[in-house]
Coordinates of C-alpha atoms and ligand atoms in Angstrom, one line a residue:
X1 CA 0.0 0.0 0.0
X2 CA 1.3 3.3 -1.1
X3 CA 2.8 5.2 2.5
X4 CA 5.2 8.8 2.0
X5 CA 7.9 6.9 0.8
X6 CA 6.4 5.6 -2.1
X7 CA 4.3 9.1 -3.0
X8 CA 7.7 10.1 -2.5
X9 CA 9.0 7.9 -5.5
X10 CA 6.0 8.8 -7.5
X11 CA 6.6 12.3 -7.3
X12 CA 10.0 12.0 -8.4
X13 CA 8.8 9.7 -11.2
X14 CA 6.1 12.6 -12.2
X15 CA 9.0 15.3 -11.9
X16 CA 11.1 13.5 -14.2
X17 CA 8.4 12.7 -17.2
X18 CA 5.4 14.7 -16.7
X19 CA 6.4 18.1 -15.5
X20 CA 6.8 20.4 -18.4
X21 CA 5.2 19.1 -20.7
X22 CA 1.5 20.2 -22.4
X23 CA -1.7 18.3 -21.8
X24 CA -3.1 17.0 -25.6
X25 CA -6.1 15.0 -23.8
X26 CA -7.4 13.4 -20.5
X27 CA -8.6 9.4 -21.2
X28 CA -11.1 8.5 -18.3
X29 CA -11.7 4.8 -18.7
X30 CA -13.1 4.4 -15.1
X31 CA -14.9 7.8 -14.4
X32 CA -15.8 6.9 -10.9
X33 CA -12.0 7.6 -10.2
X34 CA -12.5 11.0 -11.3
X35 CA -14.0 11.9 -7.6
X36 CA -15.1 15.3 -7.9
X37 CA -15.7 16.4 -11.4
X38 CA -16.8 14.5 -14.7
X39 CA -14.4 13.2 -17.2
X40 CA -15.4 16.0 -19.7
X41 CA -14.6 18.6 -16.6
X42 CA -11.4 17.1 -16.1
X43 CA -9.9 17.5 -20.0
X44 CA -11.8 20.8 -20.1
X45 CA -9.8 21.9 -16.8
X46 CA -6.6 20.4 -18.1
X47 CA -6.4 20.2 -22.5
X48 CA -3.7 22.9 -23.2
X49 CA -2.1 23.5 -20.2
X50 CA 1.9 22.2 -19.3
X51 CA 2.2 20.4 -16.4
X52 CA 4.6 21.9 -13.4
X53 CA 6.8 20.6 -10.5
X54 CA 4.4 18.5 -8.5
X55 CA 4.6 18.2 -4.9
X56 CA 3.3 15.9 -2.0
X57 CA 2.0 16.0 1.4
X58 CA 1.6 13.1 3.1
X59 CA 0.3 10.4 1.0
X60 CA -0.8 13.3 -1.7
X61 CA 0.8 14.3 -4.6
X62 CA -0.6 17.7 -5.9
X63 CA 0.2 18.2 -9.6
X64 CA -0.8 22.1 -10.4
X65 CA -1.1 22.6 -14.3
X66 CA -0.8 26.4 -15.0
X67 CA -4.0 26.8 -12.7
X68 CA -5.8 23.8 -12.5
X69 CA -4.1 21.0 -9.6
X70 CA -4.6 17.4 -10.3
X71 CA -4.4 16.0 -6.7
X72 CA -3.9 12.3 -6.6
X73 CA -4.2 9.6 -4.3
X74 CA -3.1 5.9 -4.7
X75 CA -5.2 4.2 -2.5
X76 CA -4.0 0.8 -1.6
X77 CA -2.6 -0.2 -5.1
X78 CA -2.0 2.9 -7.0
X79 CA 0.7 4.0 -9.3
X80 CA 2.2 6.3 -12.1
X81 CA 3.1 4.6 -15.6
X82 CA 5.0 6.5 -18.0
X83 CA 4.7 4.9 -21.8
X84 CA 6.9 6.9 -24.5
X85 CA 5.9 4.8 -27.3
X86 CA 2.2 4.4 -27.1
X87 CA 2.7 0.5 -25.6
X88 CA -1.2 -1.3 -25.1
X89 CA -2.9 0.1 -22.1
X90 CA -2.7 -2.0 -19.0
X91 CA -6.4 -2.7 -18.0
X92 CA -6.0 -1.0 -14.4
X93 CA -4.7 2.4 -16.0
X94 CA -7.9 4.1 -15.5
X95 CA -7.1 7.9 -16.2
X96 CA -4.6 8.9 -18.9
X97 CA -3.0 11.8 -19.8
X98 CA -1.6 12.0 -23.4
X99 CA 1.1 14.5 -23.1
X100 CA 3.2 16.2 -25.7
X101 CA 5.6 13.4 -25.6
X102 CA 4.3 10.3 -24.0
X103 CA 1.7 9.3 -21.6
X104 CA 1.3 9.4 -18.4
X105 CA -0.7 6.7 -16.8
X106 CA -2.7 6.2 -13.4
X107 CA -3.3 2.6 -12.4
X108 CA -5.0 1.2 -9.9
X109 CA -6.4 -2.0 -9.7
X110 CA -8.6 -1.7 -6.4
X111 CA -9.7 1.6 -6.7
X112 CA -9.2 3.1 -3.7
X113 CA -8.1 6.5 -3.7
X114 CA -8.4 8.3 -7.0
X115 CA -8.1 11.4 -8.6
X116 CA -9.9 15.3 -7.9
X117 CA -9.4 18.3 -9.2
X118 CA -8.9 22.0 -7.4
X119 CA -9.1 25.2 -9.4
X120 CA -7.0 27.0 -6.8
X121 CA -4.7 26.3 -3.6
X122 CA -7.7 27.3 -1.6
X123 CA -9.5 24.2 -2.9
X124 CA -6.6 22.6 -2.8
X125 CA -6.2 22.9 1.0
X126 CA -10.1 22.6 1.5
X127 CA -9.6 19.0 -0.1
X128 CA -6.5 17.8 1.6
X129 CA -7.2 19.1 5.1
X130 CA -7.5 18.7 7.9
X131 CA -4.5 17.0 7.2
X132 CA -1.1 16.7 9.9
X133 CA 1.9 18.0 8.8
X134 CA 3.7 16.2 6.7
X135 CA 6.1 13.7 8.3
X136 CA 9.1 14.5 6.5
X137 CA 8.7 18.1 7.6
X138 CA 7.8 18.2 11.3
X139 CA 10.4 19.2 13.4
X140 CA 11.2 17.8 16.8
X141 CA 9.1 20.8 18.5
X142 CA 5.9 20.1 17.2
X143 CA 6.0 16.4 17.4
X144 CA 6.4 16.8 21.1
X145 CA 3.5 19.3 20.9
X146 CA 1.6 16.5 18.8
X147 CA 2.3 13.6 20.8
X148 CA 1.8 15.4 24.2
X149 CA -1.9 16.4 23.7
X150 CA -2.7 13.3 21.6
X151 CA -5.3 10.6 23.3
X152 CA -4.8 6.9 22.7
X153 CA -2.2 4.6 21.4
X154 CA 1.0 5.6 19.8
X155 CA 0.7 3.5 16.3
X156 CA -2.9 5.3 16.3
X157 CA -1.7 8.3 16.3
X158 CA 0.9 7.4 13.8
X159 CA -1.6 6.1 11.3
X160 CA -3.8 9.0 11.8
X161 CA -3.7 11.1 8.5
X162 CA -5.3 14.1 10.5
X163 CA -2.5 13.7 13.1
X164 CA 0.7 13.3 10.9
X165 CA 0.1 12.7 7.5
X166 CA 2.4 10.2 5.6
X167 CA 2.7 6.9 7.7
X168 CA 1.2 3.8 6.6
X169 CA 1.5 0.3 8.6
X170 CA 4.9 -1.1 7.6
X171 CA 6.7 2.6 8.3
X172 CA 4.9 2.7 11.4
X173 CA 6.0 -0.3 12.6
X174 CA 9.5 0.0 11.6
X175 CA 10.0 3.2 13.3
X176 CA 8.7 2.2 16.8
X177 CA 10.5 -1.5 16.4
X178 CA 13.7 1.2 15.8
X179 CA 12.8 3.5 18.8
X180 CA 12.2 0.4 21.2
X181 CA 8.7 1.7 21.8
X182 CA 5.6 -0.6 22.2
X183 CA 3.2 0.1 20.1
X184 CA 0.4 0.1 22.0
X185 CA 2.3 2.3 24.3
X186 CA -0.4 5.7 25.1
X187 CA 1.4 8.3 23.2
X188 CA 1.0 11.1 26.0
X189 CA 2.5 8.7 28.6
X190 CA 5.5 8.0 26.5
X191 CA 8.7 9.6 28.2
X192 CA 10.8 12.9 26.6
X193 CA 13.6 10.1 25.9
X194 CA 11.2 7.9 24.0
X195 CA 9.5 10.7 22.1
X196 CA 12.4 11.8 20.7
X197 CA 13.8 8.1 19.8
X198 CA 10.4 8.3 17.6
X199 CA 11.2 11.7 16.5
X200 CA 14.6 10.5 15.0
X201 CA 13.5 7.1 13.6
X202 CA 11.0 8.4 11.5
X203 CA 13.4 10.8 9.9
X204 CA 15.6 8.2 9.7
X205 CA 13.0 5.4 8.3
X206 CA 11.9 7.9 6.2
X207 CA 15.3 9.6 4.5
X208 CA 16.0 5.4 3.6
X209 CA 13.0 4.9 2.5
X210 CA 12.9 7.9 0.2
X211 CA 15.6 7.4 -1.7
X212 CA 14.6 4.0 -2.5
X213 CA 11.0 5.1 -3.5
X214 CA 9.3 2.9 -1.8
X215 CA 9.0 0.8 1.8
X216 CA 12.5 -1.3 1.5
X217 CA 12.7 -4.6 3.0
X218 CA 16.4 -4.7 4.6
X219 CA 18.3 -6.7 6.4
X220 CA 18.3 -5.6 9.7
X221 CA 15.1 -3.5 9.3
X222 CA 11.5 -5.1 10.6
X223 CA 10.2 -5.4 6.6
X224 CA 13.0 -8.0 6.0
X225 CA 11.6 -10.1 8.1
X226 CA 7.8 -9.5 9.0
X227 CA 6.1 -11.6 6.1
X228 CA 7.7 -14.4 7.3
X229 CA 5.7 -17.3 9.0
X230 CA 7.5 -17.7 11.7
X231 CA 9.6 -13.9 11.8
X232 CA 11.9 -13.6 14.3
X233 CA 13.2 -10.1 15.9
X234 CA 16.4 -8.7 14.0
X235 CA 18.2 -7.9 16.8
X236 CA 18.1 -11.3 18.1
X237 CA 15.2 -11.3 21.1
X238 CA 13.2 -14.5 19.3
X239 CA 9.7 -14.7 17.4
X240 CA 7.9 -11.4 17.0
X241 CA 4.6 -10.7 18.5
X242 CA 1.8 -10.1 15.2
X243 CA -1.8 -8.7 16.4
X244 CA -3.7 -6.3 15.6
X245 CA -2.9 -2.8 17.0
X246 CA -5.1 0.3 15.8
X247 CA -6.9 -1.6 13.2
X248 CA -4.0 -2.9 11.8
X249 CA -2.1 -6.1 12.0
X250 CA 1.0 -4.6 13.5
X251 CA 4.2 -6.7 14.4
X252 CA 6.9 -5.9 17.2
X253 CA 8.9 -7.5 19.4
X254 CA 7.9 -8.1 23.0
X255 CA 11.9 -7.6 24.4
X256 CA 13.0 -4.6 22.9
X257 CA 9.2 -2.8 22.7
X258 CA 8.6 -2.6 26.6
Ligands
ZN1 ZN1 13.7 -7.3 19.8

């Protein structure tokens, strides 16, 4: 499932092939992906206009086109395609945009998530929001702020959009397994020490993570071993505990995450 890192990667993907380059036509094969307009309004918002730098908040990316922003999300199985040559359509890519020298594809198989458009940054911000800052950008300060007047669990609050926006279940878990913090830990009770071990984690999880453009399942790292049947804790403490925490079949180790 998409989480910051991979928006991350799909940004830099969009960057690299889309950004510059003049709209010819919008193809909508599944119009109920087009969430808040109709087809027609999205290639009448769009035909004509170059595509600029995108950016992302959280699990958003936000494409502006001289005006108009195409603001994506991907859902649980979302992604960017970029065909040069006009290669057959894959029968997930259910809104294309022919640009000037290729296409750009969005392709989703389950559907989640989808595509809206904003005429503006205002209704830009009215459609993202309320949305948490943006992992990658909060510093140290207002996480403490955050975490000190939040109620309930610490993965909860990590996989709260509205709270931080960017985390999804595997970064979650990979960031407390690094900071030696319990998951189910109440995030207001969590000590100064432990606060900031989560702090720096999550940059850390996250600056990794980035640059491969995607969740990476390492050695040493929590994703290199938690699809395993039997996964045991990388630092050595024996089989790691797998229940569902926040919704969400977390997995952590009951030595280190006390
Ligand atoms: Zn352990």
């Amino acid at each position: 499932m998409p989480e910051l890192a991979d928006v991350e990667g799909f940004r830099r993907y969009f960057a690299r092939y889309a950004a510059g380059h003049e709209i010819e036509s919008v193809g909508v094969a599944d119009p109920g992906l087009v969430r808040n307009t109709s087809a027609q309004g999205l290639g009448r918002a769009l035909r004509g206009h170059r595509f600029e730098k995108p950016r992302r908040h959280g699990k958003w990316l936000i494409a502006p086109a001289e005006g108009a922003r195409v603001l994506m999300h991907f859902g649980m199985t979302g992604l960017l395609v970029w065909s040069r040559d006009g290669e057959d359509r894959h029968p997930h890519d259910r809104i294309t945009f022919r640009l000037d020298e290729g296409e750009l594809r969005y392709r989703n198989m389950r559907r989640f998530g989808g595509l809206w458009l904003a005429r503006d940054e205002a209704a830009t911000e009215k459609k993202l929001g309320p949305l948490g800052p943006d992992a990658m950008e909060v510093s140290e300060a207002a996480f403490r702020d955050l975490i000190g007047s939040r109620r309930g669990g610490i993965k909860a609050a990590l996989l709260d959009q509205t709270f931080i926006a960017g985390l999804g279940n595997l970064l979650s878990d990979e960031i407390l397994w690094r900071a030696r913090v319990d998951p189910r830990s109440r995030a207001s009770k969590l000590s100064r020490r432990r606060v900031g071990a989560v702090h720096r984690e999550m940059r850390e999880v996250l600056r990794i993570s980035n640059r491969h453009g995607r969740v990476p399942r390492l050695d040493g790292w929590l994703t290199g071993v938690r699809d395993e049947r039997e996964a045991r804790c990388p630092r050595g403490h024996g089989r790691l505990r797998r229940e569902t925490v926040a919704g969400r079949t977390t997995v952590w180790c009951s030595t280190c995450q006390s």
